[in-house]
Coordinates of C-alpha atoms in Angstrom, one line a residue:
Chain A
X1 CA 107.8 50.3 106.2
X2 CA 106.3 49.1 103.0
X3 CA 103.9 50.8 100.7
X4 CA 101.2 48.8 101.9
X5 CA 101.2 49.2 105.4
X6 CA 101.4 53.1 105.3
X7 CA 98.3 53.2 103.0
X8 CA 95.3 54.3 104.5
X9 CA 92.1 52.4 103.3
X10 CA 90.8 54.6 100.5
X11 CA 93.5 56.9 100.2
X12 CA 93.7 56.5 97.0
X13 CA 90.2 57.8 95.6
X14 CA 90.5 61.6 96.6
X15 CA 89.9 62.8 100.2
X16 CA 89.7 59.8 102.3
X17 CA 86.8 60.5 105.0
X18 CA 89.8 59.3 108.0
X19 CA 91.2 62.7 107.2
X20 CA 87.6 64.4 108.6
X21 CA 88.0 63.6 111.9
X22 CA 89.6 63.6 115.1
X23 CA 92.5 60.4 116.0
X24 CA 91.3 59.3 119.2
X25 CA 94.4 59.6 121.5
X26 CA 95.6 56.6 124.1
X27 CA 94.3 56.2 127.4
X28 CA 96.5 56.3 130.6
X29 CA 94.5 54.0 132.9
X30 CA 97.6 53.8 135.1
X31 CA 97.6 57.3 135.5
X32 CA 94.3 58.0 136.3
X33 CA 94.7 54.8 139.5
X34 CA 97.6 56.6 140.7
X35 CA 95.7 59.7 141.1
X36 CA 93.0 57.9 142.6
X37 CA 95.9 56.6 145.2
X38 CA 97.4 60.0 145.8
X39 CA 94.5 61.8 146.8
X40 CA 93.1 58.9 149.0
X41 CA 95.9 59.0 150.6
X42 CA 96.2 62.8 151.4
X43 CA 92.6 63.0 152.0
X44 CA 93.3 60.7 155.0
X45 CA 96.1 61.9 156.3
X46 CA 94.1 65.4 156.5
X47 CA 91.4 63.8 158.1
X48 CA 93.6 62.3 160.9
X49 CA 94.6 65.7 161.9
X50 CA 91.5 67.3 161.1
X51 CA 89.1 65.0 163.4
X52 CA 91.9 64.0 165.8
X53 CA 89.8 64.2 169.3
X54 CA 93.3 64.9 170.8
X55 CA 93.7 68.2 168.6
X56 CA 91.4 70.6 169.8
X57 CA 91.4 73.3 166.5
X58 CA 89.5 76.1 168.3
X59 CA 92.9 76.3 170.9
X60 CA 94.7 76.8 167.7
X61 CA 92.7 79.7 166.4
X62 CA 92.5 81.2 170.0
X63 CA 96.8 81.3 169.7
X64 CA 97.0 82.2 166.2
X65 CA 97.1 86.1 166.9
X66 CA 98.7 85.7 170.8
X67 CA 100.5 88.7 171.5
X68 CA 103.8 86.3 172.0
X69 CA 103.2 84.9 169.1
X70 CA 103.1 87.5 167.5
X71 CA 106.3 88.7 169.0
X72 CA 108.0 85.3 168.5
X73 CA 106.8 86.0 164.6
X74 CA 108.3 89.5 163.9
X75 CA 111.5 88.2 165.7
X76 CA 111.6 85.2 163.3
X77 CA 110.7 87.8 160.1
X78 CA 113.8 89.6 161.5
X79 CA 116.3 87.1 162.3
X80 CA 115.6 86.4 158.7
X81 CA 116.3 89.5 157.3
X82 CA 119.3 90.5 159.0
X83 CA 120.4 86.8 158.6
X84 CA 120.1 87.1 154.9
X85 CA 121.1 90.5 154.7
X86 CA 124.2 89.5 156.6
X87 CA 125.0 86.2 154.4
X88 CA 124.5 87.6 151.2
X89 CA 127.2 90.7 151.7
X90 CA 129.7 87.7 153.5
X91 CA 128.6 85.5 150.3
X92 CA 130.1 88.1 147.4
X93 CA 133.1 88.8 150.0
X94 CA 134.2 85.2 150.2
X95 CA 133.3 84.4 146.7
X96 CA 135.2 87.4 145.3
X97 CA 138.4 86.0 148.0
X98 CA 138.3 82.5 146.5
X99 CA 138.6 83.7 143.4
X100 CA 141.6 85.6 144.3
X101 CA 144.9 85.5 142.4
X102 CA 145.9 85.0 146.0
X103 CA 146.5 81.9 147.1
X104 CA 146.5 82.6 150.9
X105 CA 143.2 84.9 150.5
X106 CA 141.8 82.2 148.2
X107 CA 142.6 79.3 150.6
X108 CA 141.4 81.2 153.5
X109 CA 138.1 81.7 151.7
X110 CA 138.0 78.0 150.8
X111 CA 138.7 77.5 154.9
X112 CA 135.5 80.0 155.7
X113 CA 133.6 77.5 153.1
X114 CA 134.5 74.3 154.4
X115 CA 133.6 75.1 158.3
X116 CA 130.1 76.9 157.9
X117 CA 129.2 74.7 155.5
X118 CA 130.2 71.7 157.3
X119 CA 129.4 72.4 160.7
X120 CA 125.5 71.5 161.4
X121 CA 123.5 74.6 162.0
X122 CA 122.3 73.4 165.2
X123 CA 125.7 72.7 166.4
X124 CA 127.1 76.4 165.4
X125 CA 124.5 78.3 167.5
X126 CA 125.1 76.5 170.5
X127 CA 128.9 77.5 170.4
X128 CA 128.2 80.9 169.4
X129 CA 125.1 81.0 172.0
X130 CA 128.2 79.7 174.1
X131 CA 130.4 82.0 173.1
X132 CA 130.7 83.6 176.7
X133 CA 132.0 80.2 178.2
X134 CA 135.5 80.8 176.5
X135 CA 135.7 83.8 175.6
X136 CA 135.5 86.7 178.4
X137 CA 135.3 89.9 176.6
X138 CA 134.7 91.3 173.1
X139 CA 137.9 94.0 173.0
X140 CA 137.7 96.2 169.5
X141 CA 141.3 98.0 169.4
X142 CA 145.0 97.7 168.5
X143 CA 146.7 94.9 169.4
X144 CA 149.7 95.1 171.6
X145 CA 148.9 98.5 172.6
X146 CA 146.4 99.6 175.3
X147 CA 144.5 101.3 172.8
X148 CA 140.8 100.1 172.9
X149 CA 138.0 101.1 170.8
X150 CA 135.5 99.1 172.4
X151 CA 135.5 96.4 175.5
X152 CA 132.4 94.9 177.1
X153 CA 131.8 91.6 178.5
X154 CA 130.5 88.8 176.1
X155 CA 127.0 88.3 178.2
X156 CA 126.4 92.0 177.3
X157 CA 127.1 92.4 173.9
X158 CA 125.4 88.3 172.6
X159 CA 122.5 88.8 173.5
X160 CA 120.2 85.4 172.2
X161 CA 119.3 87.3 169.1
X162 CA 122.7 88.5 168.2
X163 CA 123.6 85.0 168.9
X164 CA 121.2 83.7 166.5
X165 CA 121.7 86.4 164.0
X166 CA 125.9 85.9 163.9
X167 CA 125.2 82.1 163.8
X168 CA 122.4 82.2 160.7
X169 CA 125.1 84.2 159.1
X170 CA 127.4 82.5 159.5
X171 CA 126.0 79.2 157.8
X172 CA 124.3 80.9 155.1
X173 CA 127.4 82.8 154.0
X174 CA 129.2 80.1 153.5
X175 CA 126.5 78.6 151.6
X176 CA 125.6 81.1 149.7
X177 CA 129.5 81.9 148.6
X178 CA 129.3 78.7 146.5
X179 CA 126.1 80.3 144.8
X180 CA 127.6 83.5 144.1
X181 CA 130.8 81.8 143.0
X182 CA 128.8 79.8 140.8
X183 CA 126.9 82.7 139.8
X184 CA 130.1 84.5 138.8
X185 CA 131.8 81.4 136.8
X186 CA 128.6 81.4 134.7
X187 CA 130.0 84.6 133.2
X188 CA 132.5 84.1 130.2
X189 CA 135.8 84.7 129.5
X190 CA 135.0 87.4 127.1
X191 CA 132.8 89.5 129.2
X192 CA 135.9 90.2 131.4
X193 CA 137.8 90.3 128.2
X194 CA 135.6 93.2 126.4
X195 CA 135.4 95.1 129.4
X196 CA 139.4 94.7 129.7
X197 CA 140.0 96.1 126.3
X198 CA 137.5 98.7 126.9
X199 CA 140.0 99.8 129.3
X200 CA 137.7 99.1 132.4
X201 CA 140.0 97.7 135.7
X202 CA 139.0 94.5 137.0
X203 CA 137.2 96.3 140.4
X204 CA 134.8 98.1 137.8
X205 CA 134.5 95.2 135.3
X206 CA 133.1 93.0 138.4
X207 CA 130.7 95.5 139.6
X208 CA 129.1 96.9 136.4
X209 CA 129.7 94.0 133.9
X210 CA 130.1 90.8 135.5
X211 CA 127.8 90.6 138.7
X212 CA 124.7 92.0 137.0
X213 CA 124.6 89.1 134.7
X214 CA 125.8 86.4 137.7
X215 CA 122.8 88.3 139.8
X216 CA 120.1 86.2 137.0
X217 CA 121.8 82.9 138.0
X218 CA 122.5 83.4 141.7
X219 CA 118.8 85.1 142.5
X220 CA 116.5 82.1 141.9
X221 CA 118.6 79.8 144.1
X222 CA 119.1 82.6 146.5
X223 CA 115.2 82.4 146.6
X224 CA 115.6 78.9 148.1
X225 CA 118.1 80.0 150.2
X226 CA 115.7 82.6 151.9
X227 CA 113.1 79.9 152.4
X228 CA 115.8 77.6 153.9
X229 CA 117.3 80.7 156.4
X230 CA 113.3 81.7 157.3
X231 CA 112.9 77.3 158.7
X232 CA 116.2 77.7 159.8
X233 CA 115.6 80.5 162.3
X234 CA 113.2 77.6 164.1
X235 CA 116.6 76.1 165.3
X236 CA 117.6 79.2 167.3
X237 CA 115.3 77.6 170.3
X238 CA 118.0 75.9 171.4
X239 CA 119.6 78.5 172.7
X240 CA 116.6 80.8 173.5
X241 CA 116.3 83.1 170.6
X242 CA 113.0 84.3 170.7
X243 CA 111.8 83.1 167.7
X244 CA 108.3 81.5 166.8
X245 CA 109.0 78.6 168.0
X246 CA 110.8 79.0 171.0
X247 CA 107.9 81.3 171.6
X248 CA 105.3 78.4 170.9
X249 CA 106.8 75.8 172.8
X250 CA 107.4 78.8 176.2
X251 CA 103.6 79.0 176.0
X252 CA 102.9 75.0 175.4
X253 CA 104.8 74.6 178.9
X254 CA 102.5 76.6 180.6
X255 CA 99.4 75.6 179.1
X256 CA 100.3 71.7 178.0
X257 CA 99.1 72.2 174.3
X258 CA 101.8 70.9 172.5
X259 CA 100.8 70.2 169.5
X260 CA 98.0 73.1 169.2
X261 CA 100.9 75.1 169.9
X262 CA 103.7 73.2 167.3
X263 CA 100.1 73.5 164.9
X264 CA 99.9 77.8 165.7
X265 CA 103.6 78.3 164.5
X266 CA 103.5 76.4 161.7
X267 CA 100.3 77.7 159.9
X268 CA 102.4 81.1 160.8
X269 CA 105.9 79.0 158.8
X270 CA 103.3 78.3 155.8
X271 CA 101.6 81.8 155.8
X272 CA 105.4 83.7 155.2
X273 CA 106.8 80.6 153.2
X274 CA 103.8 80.6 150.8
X275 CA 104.5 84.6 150.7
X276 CA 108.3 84.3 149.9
X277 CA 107.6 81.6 147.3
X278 CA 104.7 84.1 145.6
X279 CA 107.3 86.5 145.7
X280 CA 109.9 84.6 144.4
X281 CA 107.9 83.2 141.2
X282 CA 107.1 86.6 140.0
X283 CA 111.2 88.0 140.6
X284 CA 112.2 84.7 138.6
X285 CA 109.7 86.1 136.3
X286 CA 110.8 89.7 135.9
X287 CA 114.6 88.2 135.0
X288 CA 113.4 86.0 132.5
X289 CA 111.9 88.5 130.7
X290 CA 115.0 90.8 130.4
Chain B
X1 CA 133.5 108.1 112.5
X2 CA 135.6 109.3 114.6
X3 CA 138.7 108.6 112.6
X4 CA 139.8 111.8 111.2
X5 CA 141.4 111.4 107.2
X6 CA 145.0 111.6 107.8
X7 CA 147.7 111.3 104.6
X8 CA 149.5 107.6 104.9
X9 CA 152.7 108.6 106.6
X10 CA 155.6 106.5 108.0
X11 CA 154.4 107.8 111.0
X12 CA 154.6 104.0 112.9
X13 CA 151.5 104.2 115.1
X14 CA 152.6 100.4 116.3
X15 CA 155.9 99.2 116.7
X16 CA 156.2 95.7 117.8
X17 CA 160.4 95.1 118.8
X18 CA 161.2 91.6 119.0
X19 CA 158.9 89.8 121.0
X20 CA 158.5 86.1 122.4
X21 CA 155.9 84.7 124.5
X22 CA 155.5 81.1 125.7
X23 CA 152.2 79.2 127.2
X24 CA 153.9 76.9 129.5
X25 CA 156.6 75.5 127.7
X26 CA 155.0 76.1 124.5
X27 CA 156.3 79.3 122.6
X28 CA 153.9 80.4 120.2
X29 CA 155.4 83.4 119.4
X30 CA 159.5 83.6 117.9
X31 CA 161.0 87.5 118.1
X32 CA 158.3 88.9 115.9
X33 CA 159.2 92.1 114.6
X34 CA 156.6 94.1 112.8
X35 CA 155.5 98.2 112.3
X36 CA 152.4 99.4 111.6
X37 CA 152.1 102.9 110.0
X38 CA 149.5 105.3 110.9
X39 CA 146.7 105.0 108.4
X40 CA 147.4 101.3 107.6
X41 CA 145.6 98.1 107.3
X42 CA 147.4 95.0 108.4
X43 CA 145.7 92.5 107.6
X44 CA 147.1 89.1 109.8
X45 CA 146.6 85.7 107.9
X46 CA 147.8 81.9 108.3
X47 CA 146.9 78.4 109.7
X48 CA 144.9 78.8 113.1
X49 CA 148.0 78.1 116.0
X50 CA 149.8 80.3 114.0
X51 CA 150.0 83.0 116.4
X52 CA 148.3 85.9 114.8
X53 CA 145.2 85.9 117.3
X54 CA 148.0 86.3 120.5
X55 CA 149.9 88.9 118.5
X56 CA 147.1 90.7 118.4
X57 CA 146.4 90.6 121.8
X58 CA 149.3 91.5 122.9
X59 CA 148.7 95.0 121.4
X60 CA 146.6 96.3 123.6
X61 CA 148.2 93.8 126.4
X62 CA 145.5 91.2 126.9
X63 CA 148.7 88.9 127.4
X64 CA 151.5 89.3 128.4
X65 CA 155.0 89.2 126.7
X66 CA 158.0 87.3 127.6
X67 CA 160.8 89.7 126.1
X68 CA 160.4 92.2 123.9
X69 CA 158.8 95.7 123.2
X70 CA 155.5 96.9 121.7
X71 CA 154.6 100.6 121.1
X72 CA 151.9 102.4 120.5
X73 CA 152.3 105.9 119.1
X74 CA 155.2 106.1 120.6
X75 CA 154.4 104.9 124.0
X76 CA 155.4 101.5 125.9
X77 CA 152.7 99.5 126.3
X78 CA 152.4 97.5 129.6
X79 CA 155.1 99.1 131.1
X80 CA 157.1 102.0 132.1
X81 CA 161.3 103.0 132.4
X82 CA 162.1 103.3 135.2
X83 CA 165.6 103.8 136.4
X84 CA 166.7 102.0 133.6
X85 CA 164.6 98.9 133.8
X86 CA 160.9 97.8 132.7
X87 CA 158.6 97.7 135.4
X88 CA 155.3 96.6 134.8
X89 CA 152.3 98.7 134.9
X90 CA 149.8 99.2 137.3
X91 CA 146.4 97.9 136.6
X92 CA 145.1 101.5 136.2
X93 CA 147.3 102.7 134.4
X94 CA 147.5 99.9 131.8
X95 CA 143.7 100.4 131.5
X96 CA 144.5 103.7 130.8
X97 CA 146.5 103.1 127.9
X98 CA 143.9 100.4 126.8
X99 CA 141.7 103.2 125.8
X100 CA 143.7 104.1 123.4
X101 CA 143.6 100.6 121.4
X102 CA 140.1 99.1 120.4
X103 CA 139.5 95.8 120.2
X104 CA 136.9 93.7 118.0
X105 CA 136.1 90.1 118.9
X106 CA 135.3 86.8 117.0
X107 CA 132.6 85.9 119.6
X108 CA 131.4 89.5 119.7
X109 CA 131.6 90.2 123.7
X110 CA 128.4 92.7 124.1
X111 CA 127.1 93.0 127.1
X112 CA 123.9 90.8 126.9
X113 CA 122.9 92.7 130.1
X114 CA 123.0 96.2 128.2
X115 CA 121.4 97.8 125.3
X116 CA 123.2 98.3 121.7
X117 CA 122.9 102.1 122.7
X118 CA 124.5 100.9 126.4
X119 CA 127.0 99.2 125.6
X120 CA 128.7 101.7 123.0
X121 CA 128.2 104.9 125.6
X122 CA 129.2 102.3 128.7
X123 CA 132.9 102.9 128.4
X124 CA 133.2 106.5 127.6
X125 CA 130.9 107.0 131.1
X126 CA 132.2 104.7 133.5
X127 CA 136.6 104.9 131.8
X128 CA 136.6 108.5 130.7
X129 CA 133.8 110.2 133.0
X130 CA 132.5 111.6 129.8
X131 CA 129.1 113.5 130.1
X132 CA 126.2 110.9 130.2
X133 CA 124.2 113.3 127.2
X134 CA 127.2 113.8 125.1
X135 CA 128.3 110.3 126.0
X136 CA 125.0 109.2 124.2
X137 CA 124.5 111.2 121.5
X138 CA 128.3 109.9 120.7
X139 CA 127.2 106.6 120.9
X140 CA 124.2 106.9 118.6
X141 CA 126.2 108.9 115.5
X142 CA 128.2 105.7 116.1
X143 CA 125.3 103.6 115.7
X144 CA 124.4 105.3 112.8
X145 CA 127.6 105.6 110.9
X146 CA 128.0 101.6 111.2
X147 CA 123.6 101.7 109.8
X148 CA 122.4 100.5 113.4
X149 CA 120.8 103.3 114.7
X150 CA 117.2 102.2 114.7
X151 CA 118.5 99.5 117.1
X152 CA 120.0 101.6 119.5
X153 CA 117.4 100.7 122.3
X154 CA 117.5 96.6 121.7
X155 CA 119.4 93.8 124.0
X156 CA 122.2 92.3 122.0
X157 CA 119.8 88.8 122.0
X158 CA 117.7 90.4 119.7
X159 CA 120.4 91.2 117.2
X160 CA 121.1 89.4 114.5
X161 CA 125.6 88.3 114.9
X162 CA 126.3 90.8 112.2
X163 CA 124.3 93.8 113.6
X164 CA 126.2 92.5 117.1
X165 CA 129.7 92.6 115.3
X166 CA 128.5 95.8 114.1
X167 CA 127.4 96.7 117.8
X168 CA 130.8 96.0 119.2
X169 CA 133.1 98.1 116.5
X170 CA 130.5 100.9 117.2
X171 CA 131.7 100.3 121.1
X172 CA 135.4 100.1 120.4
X173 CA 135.0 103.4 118.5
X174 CA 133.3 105.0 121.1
X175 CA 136.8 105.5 122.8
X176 CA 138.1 107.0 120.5
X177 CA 140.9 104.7 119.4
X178 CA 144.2 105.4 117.4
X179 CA 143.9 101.9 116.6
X180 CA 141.9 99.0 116.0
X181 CA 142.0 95.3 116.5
X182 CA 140.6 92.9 114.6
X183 CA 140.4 89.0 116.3
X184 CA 138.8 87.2 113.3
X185 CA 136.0 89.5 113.2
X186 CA 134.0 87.5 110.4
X187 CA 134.8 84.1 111.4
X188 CA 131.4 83.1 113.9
X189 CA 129.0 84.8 111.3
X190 CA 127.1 83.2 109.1
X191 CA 128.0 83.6 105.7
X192 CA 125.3 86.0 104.2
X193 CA 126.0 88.8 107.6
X194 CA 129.9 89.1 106.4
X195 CA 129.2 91.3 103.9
X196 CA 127.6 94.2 106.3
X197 CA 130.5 93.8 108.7
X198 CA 133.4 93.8 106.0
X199 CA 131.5 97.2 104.9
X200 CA 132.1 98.6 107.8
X201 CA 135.5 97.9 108.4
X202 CA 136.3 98.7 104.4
X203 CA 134.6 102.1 105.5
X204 CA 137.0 102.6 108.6
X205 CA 139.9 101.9 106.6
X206 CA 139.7 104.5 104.1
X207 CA 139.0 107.0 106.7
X208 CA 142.3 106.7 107.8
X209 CA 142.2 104.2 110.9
X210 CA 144.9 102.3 111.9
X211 CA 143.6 98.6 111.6
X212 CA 145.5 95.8 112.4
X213 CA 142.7 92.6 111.3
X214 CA 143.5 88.5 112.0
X215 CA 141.3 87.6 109.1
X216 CA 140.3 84.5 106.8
X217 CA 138.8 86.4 104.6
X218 CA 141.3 86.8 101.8
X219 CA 139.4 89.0 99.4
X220 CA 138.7 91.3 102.3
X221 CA 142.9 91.3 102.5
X222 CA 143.0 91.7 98.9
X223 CA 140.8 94.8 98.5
X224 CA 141.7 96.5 101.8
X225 CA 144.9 95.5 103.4
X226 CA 147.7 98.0 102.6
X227 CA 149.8 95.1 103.7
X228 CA 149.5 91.6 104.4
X229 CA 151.5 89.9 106.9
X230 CA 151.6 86.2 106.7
X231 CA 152.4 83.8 110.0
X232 CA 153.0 80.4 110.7
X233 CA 154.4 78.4 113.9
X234 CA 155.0 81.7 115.5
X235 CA 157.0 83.5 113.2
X236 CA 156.4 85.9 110.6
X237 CA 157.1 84.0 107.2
X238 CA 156.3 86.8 104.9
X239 CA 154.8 89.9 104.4
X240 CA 154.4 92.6 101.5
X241 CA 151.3 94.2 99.9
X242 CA 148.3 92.2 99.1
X243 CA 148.6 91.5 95.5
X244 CA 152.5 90.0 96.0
X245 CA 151.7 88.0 99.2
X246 CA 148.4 86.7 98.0
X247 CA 149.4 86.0 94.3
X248 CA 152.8 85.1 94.1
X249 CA 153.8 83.8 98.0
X250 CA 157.4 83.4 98.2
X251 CA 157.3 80.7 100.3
X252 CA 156.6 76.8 100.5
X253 CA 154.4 77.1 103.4
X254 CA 152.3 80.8 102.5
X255 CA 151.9 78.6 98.8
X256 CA 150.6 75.9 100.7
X257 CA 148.2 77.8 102.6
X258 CA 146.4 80.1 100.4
X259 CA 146.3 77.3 97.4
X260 CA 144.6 75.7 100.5
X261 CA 142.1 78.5 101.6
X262 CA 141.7 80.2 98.1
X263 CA 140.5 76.7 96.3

């Protein structure tokens, strides 16, 4: 740059009056047509359904608080639960087992990994909602010995919502192992180190050094997780489960609503999804801060 | 401290017999052979590779040894006799004799989850079941002996590295050690915070504590060492007190090294 060019007219005699006021800044004309775009477009889209002669909104209300929806609802809140409850223990089990000295427990882990999490979800709870046409009984005792425990027919025990619970599980613990096992890794070397010297044995060091500090990496994503296991409990219709949706759909065969009814459950998905993610921003929150 | 003043006998509070240890088919140690007295300061120096860090570590049996022996007040560390033959320890019993040998790292190694006042009472709790009061008002005399204590209740993030170094001797101490490891404890500060750790461990060392220190910090070695032990390719090349092995190295390569690091 030459002397010249960086010279502001009248620099040179004192104060130059430039320096009193505001630069104007430039203008995004490109932005300001996109936004234009975007929120033509959602407008309409809002006002197809919204004004859609075929969607009658006053059957929605009347089905919003349906005592079977409201069943179907509490049944999908705890299919959730349990389902994440469930996958979160599995996930630190088979993350700790992959990460085994053992090769046979670490390959066995990698095994559990590759099947959950490879298997499509709607796939997996039709087999385990099937479960009873291959296997007869579910038989808790010794093997090779008549001891038993515990024997009952499969129809019995697998009920649809043990079904759906076992496969939700499933999936998400094999999911959610990578996470934790992510979570984990993040940890250095010299954490396990200190706590080594310290004369701390690898069983204590995990529980009271390392997984508090994986528990800030693996909770957001675990977050998503929850969200993911709470849409994927819709899936459980297929094999009767009870949910929300099987729920809405039992009612929309009676009463030929179908999409009044698809409409009910889904306000009811964004009411407890826009809870969860509420919730989640203020936990993301309370780690940062520490 | 805890450290109580005790006259500089030939008790040997570490005896290291002859040991090797390979990384693959690297050796990086070559039958070392080397006695700490109770009371002393070792200090460790020589070109990085040399092998001082993974001596050091094999003290209180952070690795593994090949072949060879290394005592601590008299007791095998890593494994025990039996019938004749060396059987490795079990993991809780090694971590029992870890207590007894505390370690200080270059990289620090709080926990960032815990307090400064946390971390040093953390081990005495959870390894010794000490008293969670006692275990606290322990930890915060340590504090204060090393000048932390109005910083017991902060994270290590909001530490500066040399309160942190000073954090994590506090926490080795805290075991009550009869000796202490050094691993280059100066070497990721910056070069004003030295000072305030070096103080500390100047402070230890007359009080009597066993100190064995990896350490580029030659007038450190020259001021507080009782001996200094010189390394290089995984053997020891020289060693004798401070003044002799600093001033006048006998050797090519010790020559070459400290003309190198004291220019």
């Amino acid at each position: 740059m030459t002397e010249q060019a960086s010279r502001a007219p009248g620099l040179a005699d004192g104060v130059s009056p430039l320096a009193r006021q505001d630069a104007v800044p430039v203008r995004h004309y490109g932005r300001g047509a996109v936004a234009v775009l975007v929120v033509a477009v959602v407008a309409m889209t809002a006002y197809a359904f919204a004004a859609n002669p075929k969607i009658e909104w006053p059957v929605v209300g009347e089905y919003l608080f349906h005592p079977d929806i409201m069943a179907g609802l509490t049944r999908t809140l705890l299919m959730t639960a349990m389902g994440m409850a469930f996958s979160v223990i599995g996930a630190v089990v088979v993350a700790l087992m992959r990460m085994s000295p053992s090769r046979i427990i670490s390959a066995t882990a990698a095994a559990y990994i590759f099947v959950f999490r490879g298997i499509p979800l709607i796939l997996l709870l039709i087999f385990v909602g099937n479960l009873g046409l291959f296997v007869d009984r579910i038989t808790v005792g010794i093997p090779f010995t008549d001891l038993q425990v515990f024997s009952r027919p499969v129809q019995e025990v697998l009920t649809p919502f043990a079904a759906s619970v076992i496969g939700l599980t499933l999936a998400g613990s094999g999911y959610m192992a990578e996470i934790v096992r992510g979570g984990l890794l993040a940890i250095g070397r010299g954490q396990r180190e200190a706590a080594k010297a310290l004369g701390l044995n690898s069983l204590r060091t995990t529980r009271f050094i390392v997984l508090p500090q994986a528990l800030r990496v693996i909770v957001p994503p675990m977050g998503n997780e929850l969200i993911s296991m709470l849409k994927a409990t819709a899936i459980v219709s297929v094999i009767g489960g009870g949910d929300l949706l099987t729920v809405a759909q039992a009612i929309s065969g009676s009463n030929y609503r179908t999409i009044e009814m698809l409409l009910v459950a889904t306000v009811w998905y964004f009411a407890v999804i826009a809870l969860l993610t509420a919730g989640q921003y203020i936990l993301e929150r309370r780690i940062a801060e520490r | 401290m805890t450290a109580e003043p005790e006259p500089r006998d030939a008790r040997p509070m570490v005896s290291i017999e002859n040991i090797s240890k390979s990384y693959g088919h690297r050796q990086v140690l070559f039958d070392i052979d080397l006695t700490v007295a109770a009371g002393e300061t070792v200090c460790l120096i020589g070109p990085s590779g040399c092998g001082k860090s993974t001596l050091l570590r094999c003290v209180n049996n952070l690795e593994d040894i090949d072949r060879g022996l290394v005592l601590v007040d008299g007791s095998l560390v890593g494994y025990r006799v039996h019938r004749g033959r060396l059987r490795e320890l079990r993991e809780n019993a090694a971590c029992r004799q870890r207590t007894q040998v505390g370690m200080v790292f270059q990289h620090f190694n709080l926990f960032p989850h815990l307090t400064a006042l946390e971390n040093v009472a953390f081990a005495p709790v959870r390894v010794r079941g000490e008293d969670k009061a006692a275990a606290r008002t322990h930890a915060l005399e340590l504090l204060e002996s090393v000048g932390l204590a109005d910083k017991a209740g902060e994270h290590p993030s909001r530490l500066s590295g040399g309160q942190q170094q000073r954090v994590a001797i506090a926490r080795a101490l805290a075991m009550r050690p009869k000796v202490m490891l050094f691993d280059e404890p100066t070497s990721a500060l910056d070069p004003e915070l030295v000072g305030e750790v070096l103080n500390v461990m100047r402070d230890l060392a007359t009080r009597g504590m066993t100190m064995i220190v990896v350490t580029h910090e030659m007038g450190f070695a020259r001021e507080v060492a009782s001996r200094v032990v010189f390394m290089d390719g995984g053997r020891i090349v020289e060693q004798g007190p401070p003044h002799e092995v600093l001033r006048n190295p006998r050797h090519e390569r010790s020559r070459a090294f400290l003309s190198a690091v004291l220019r």
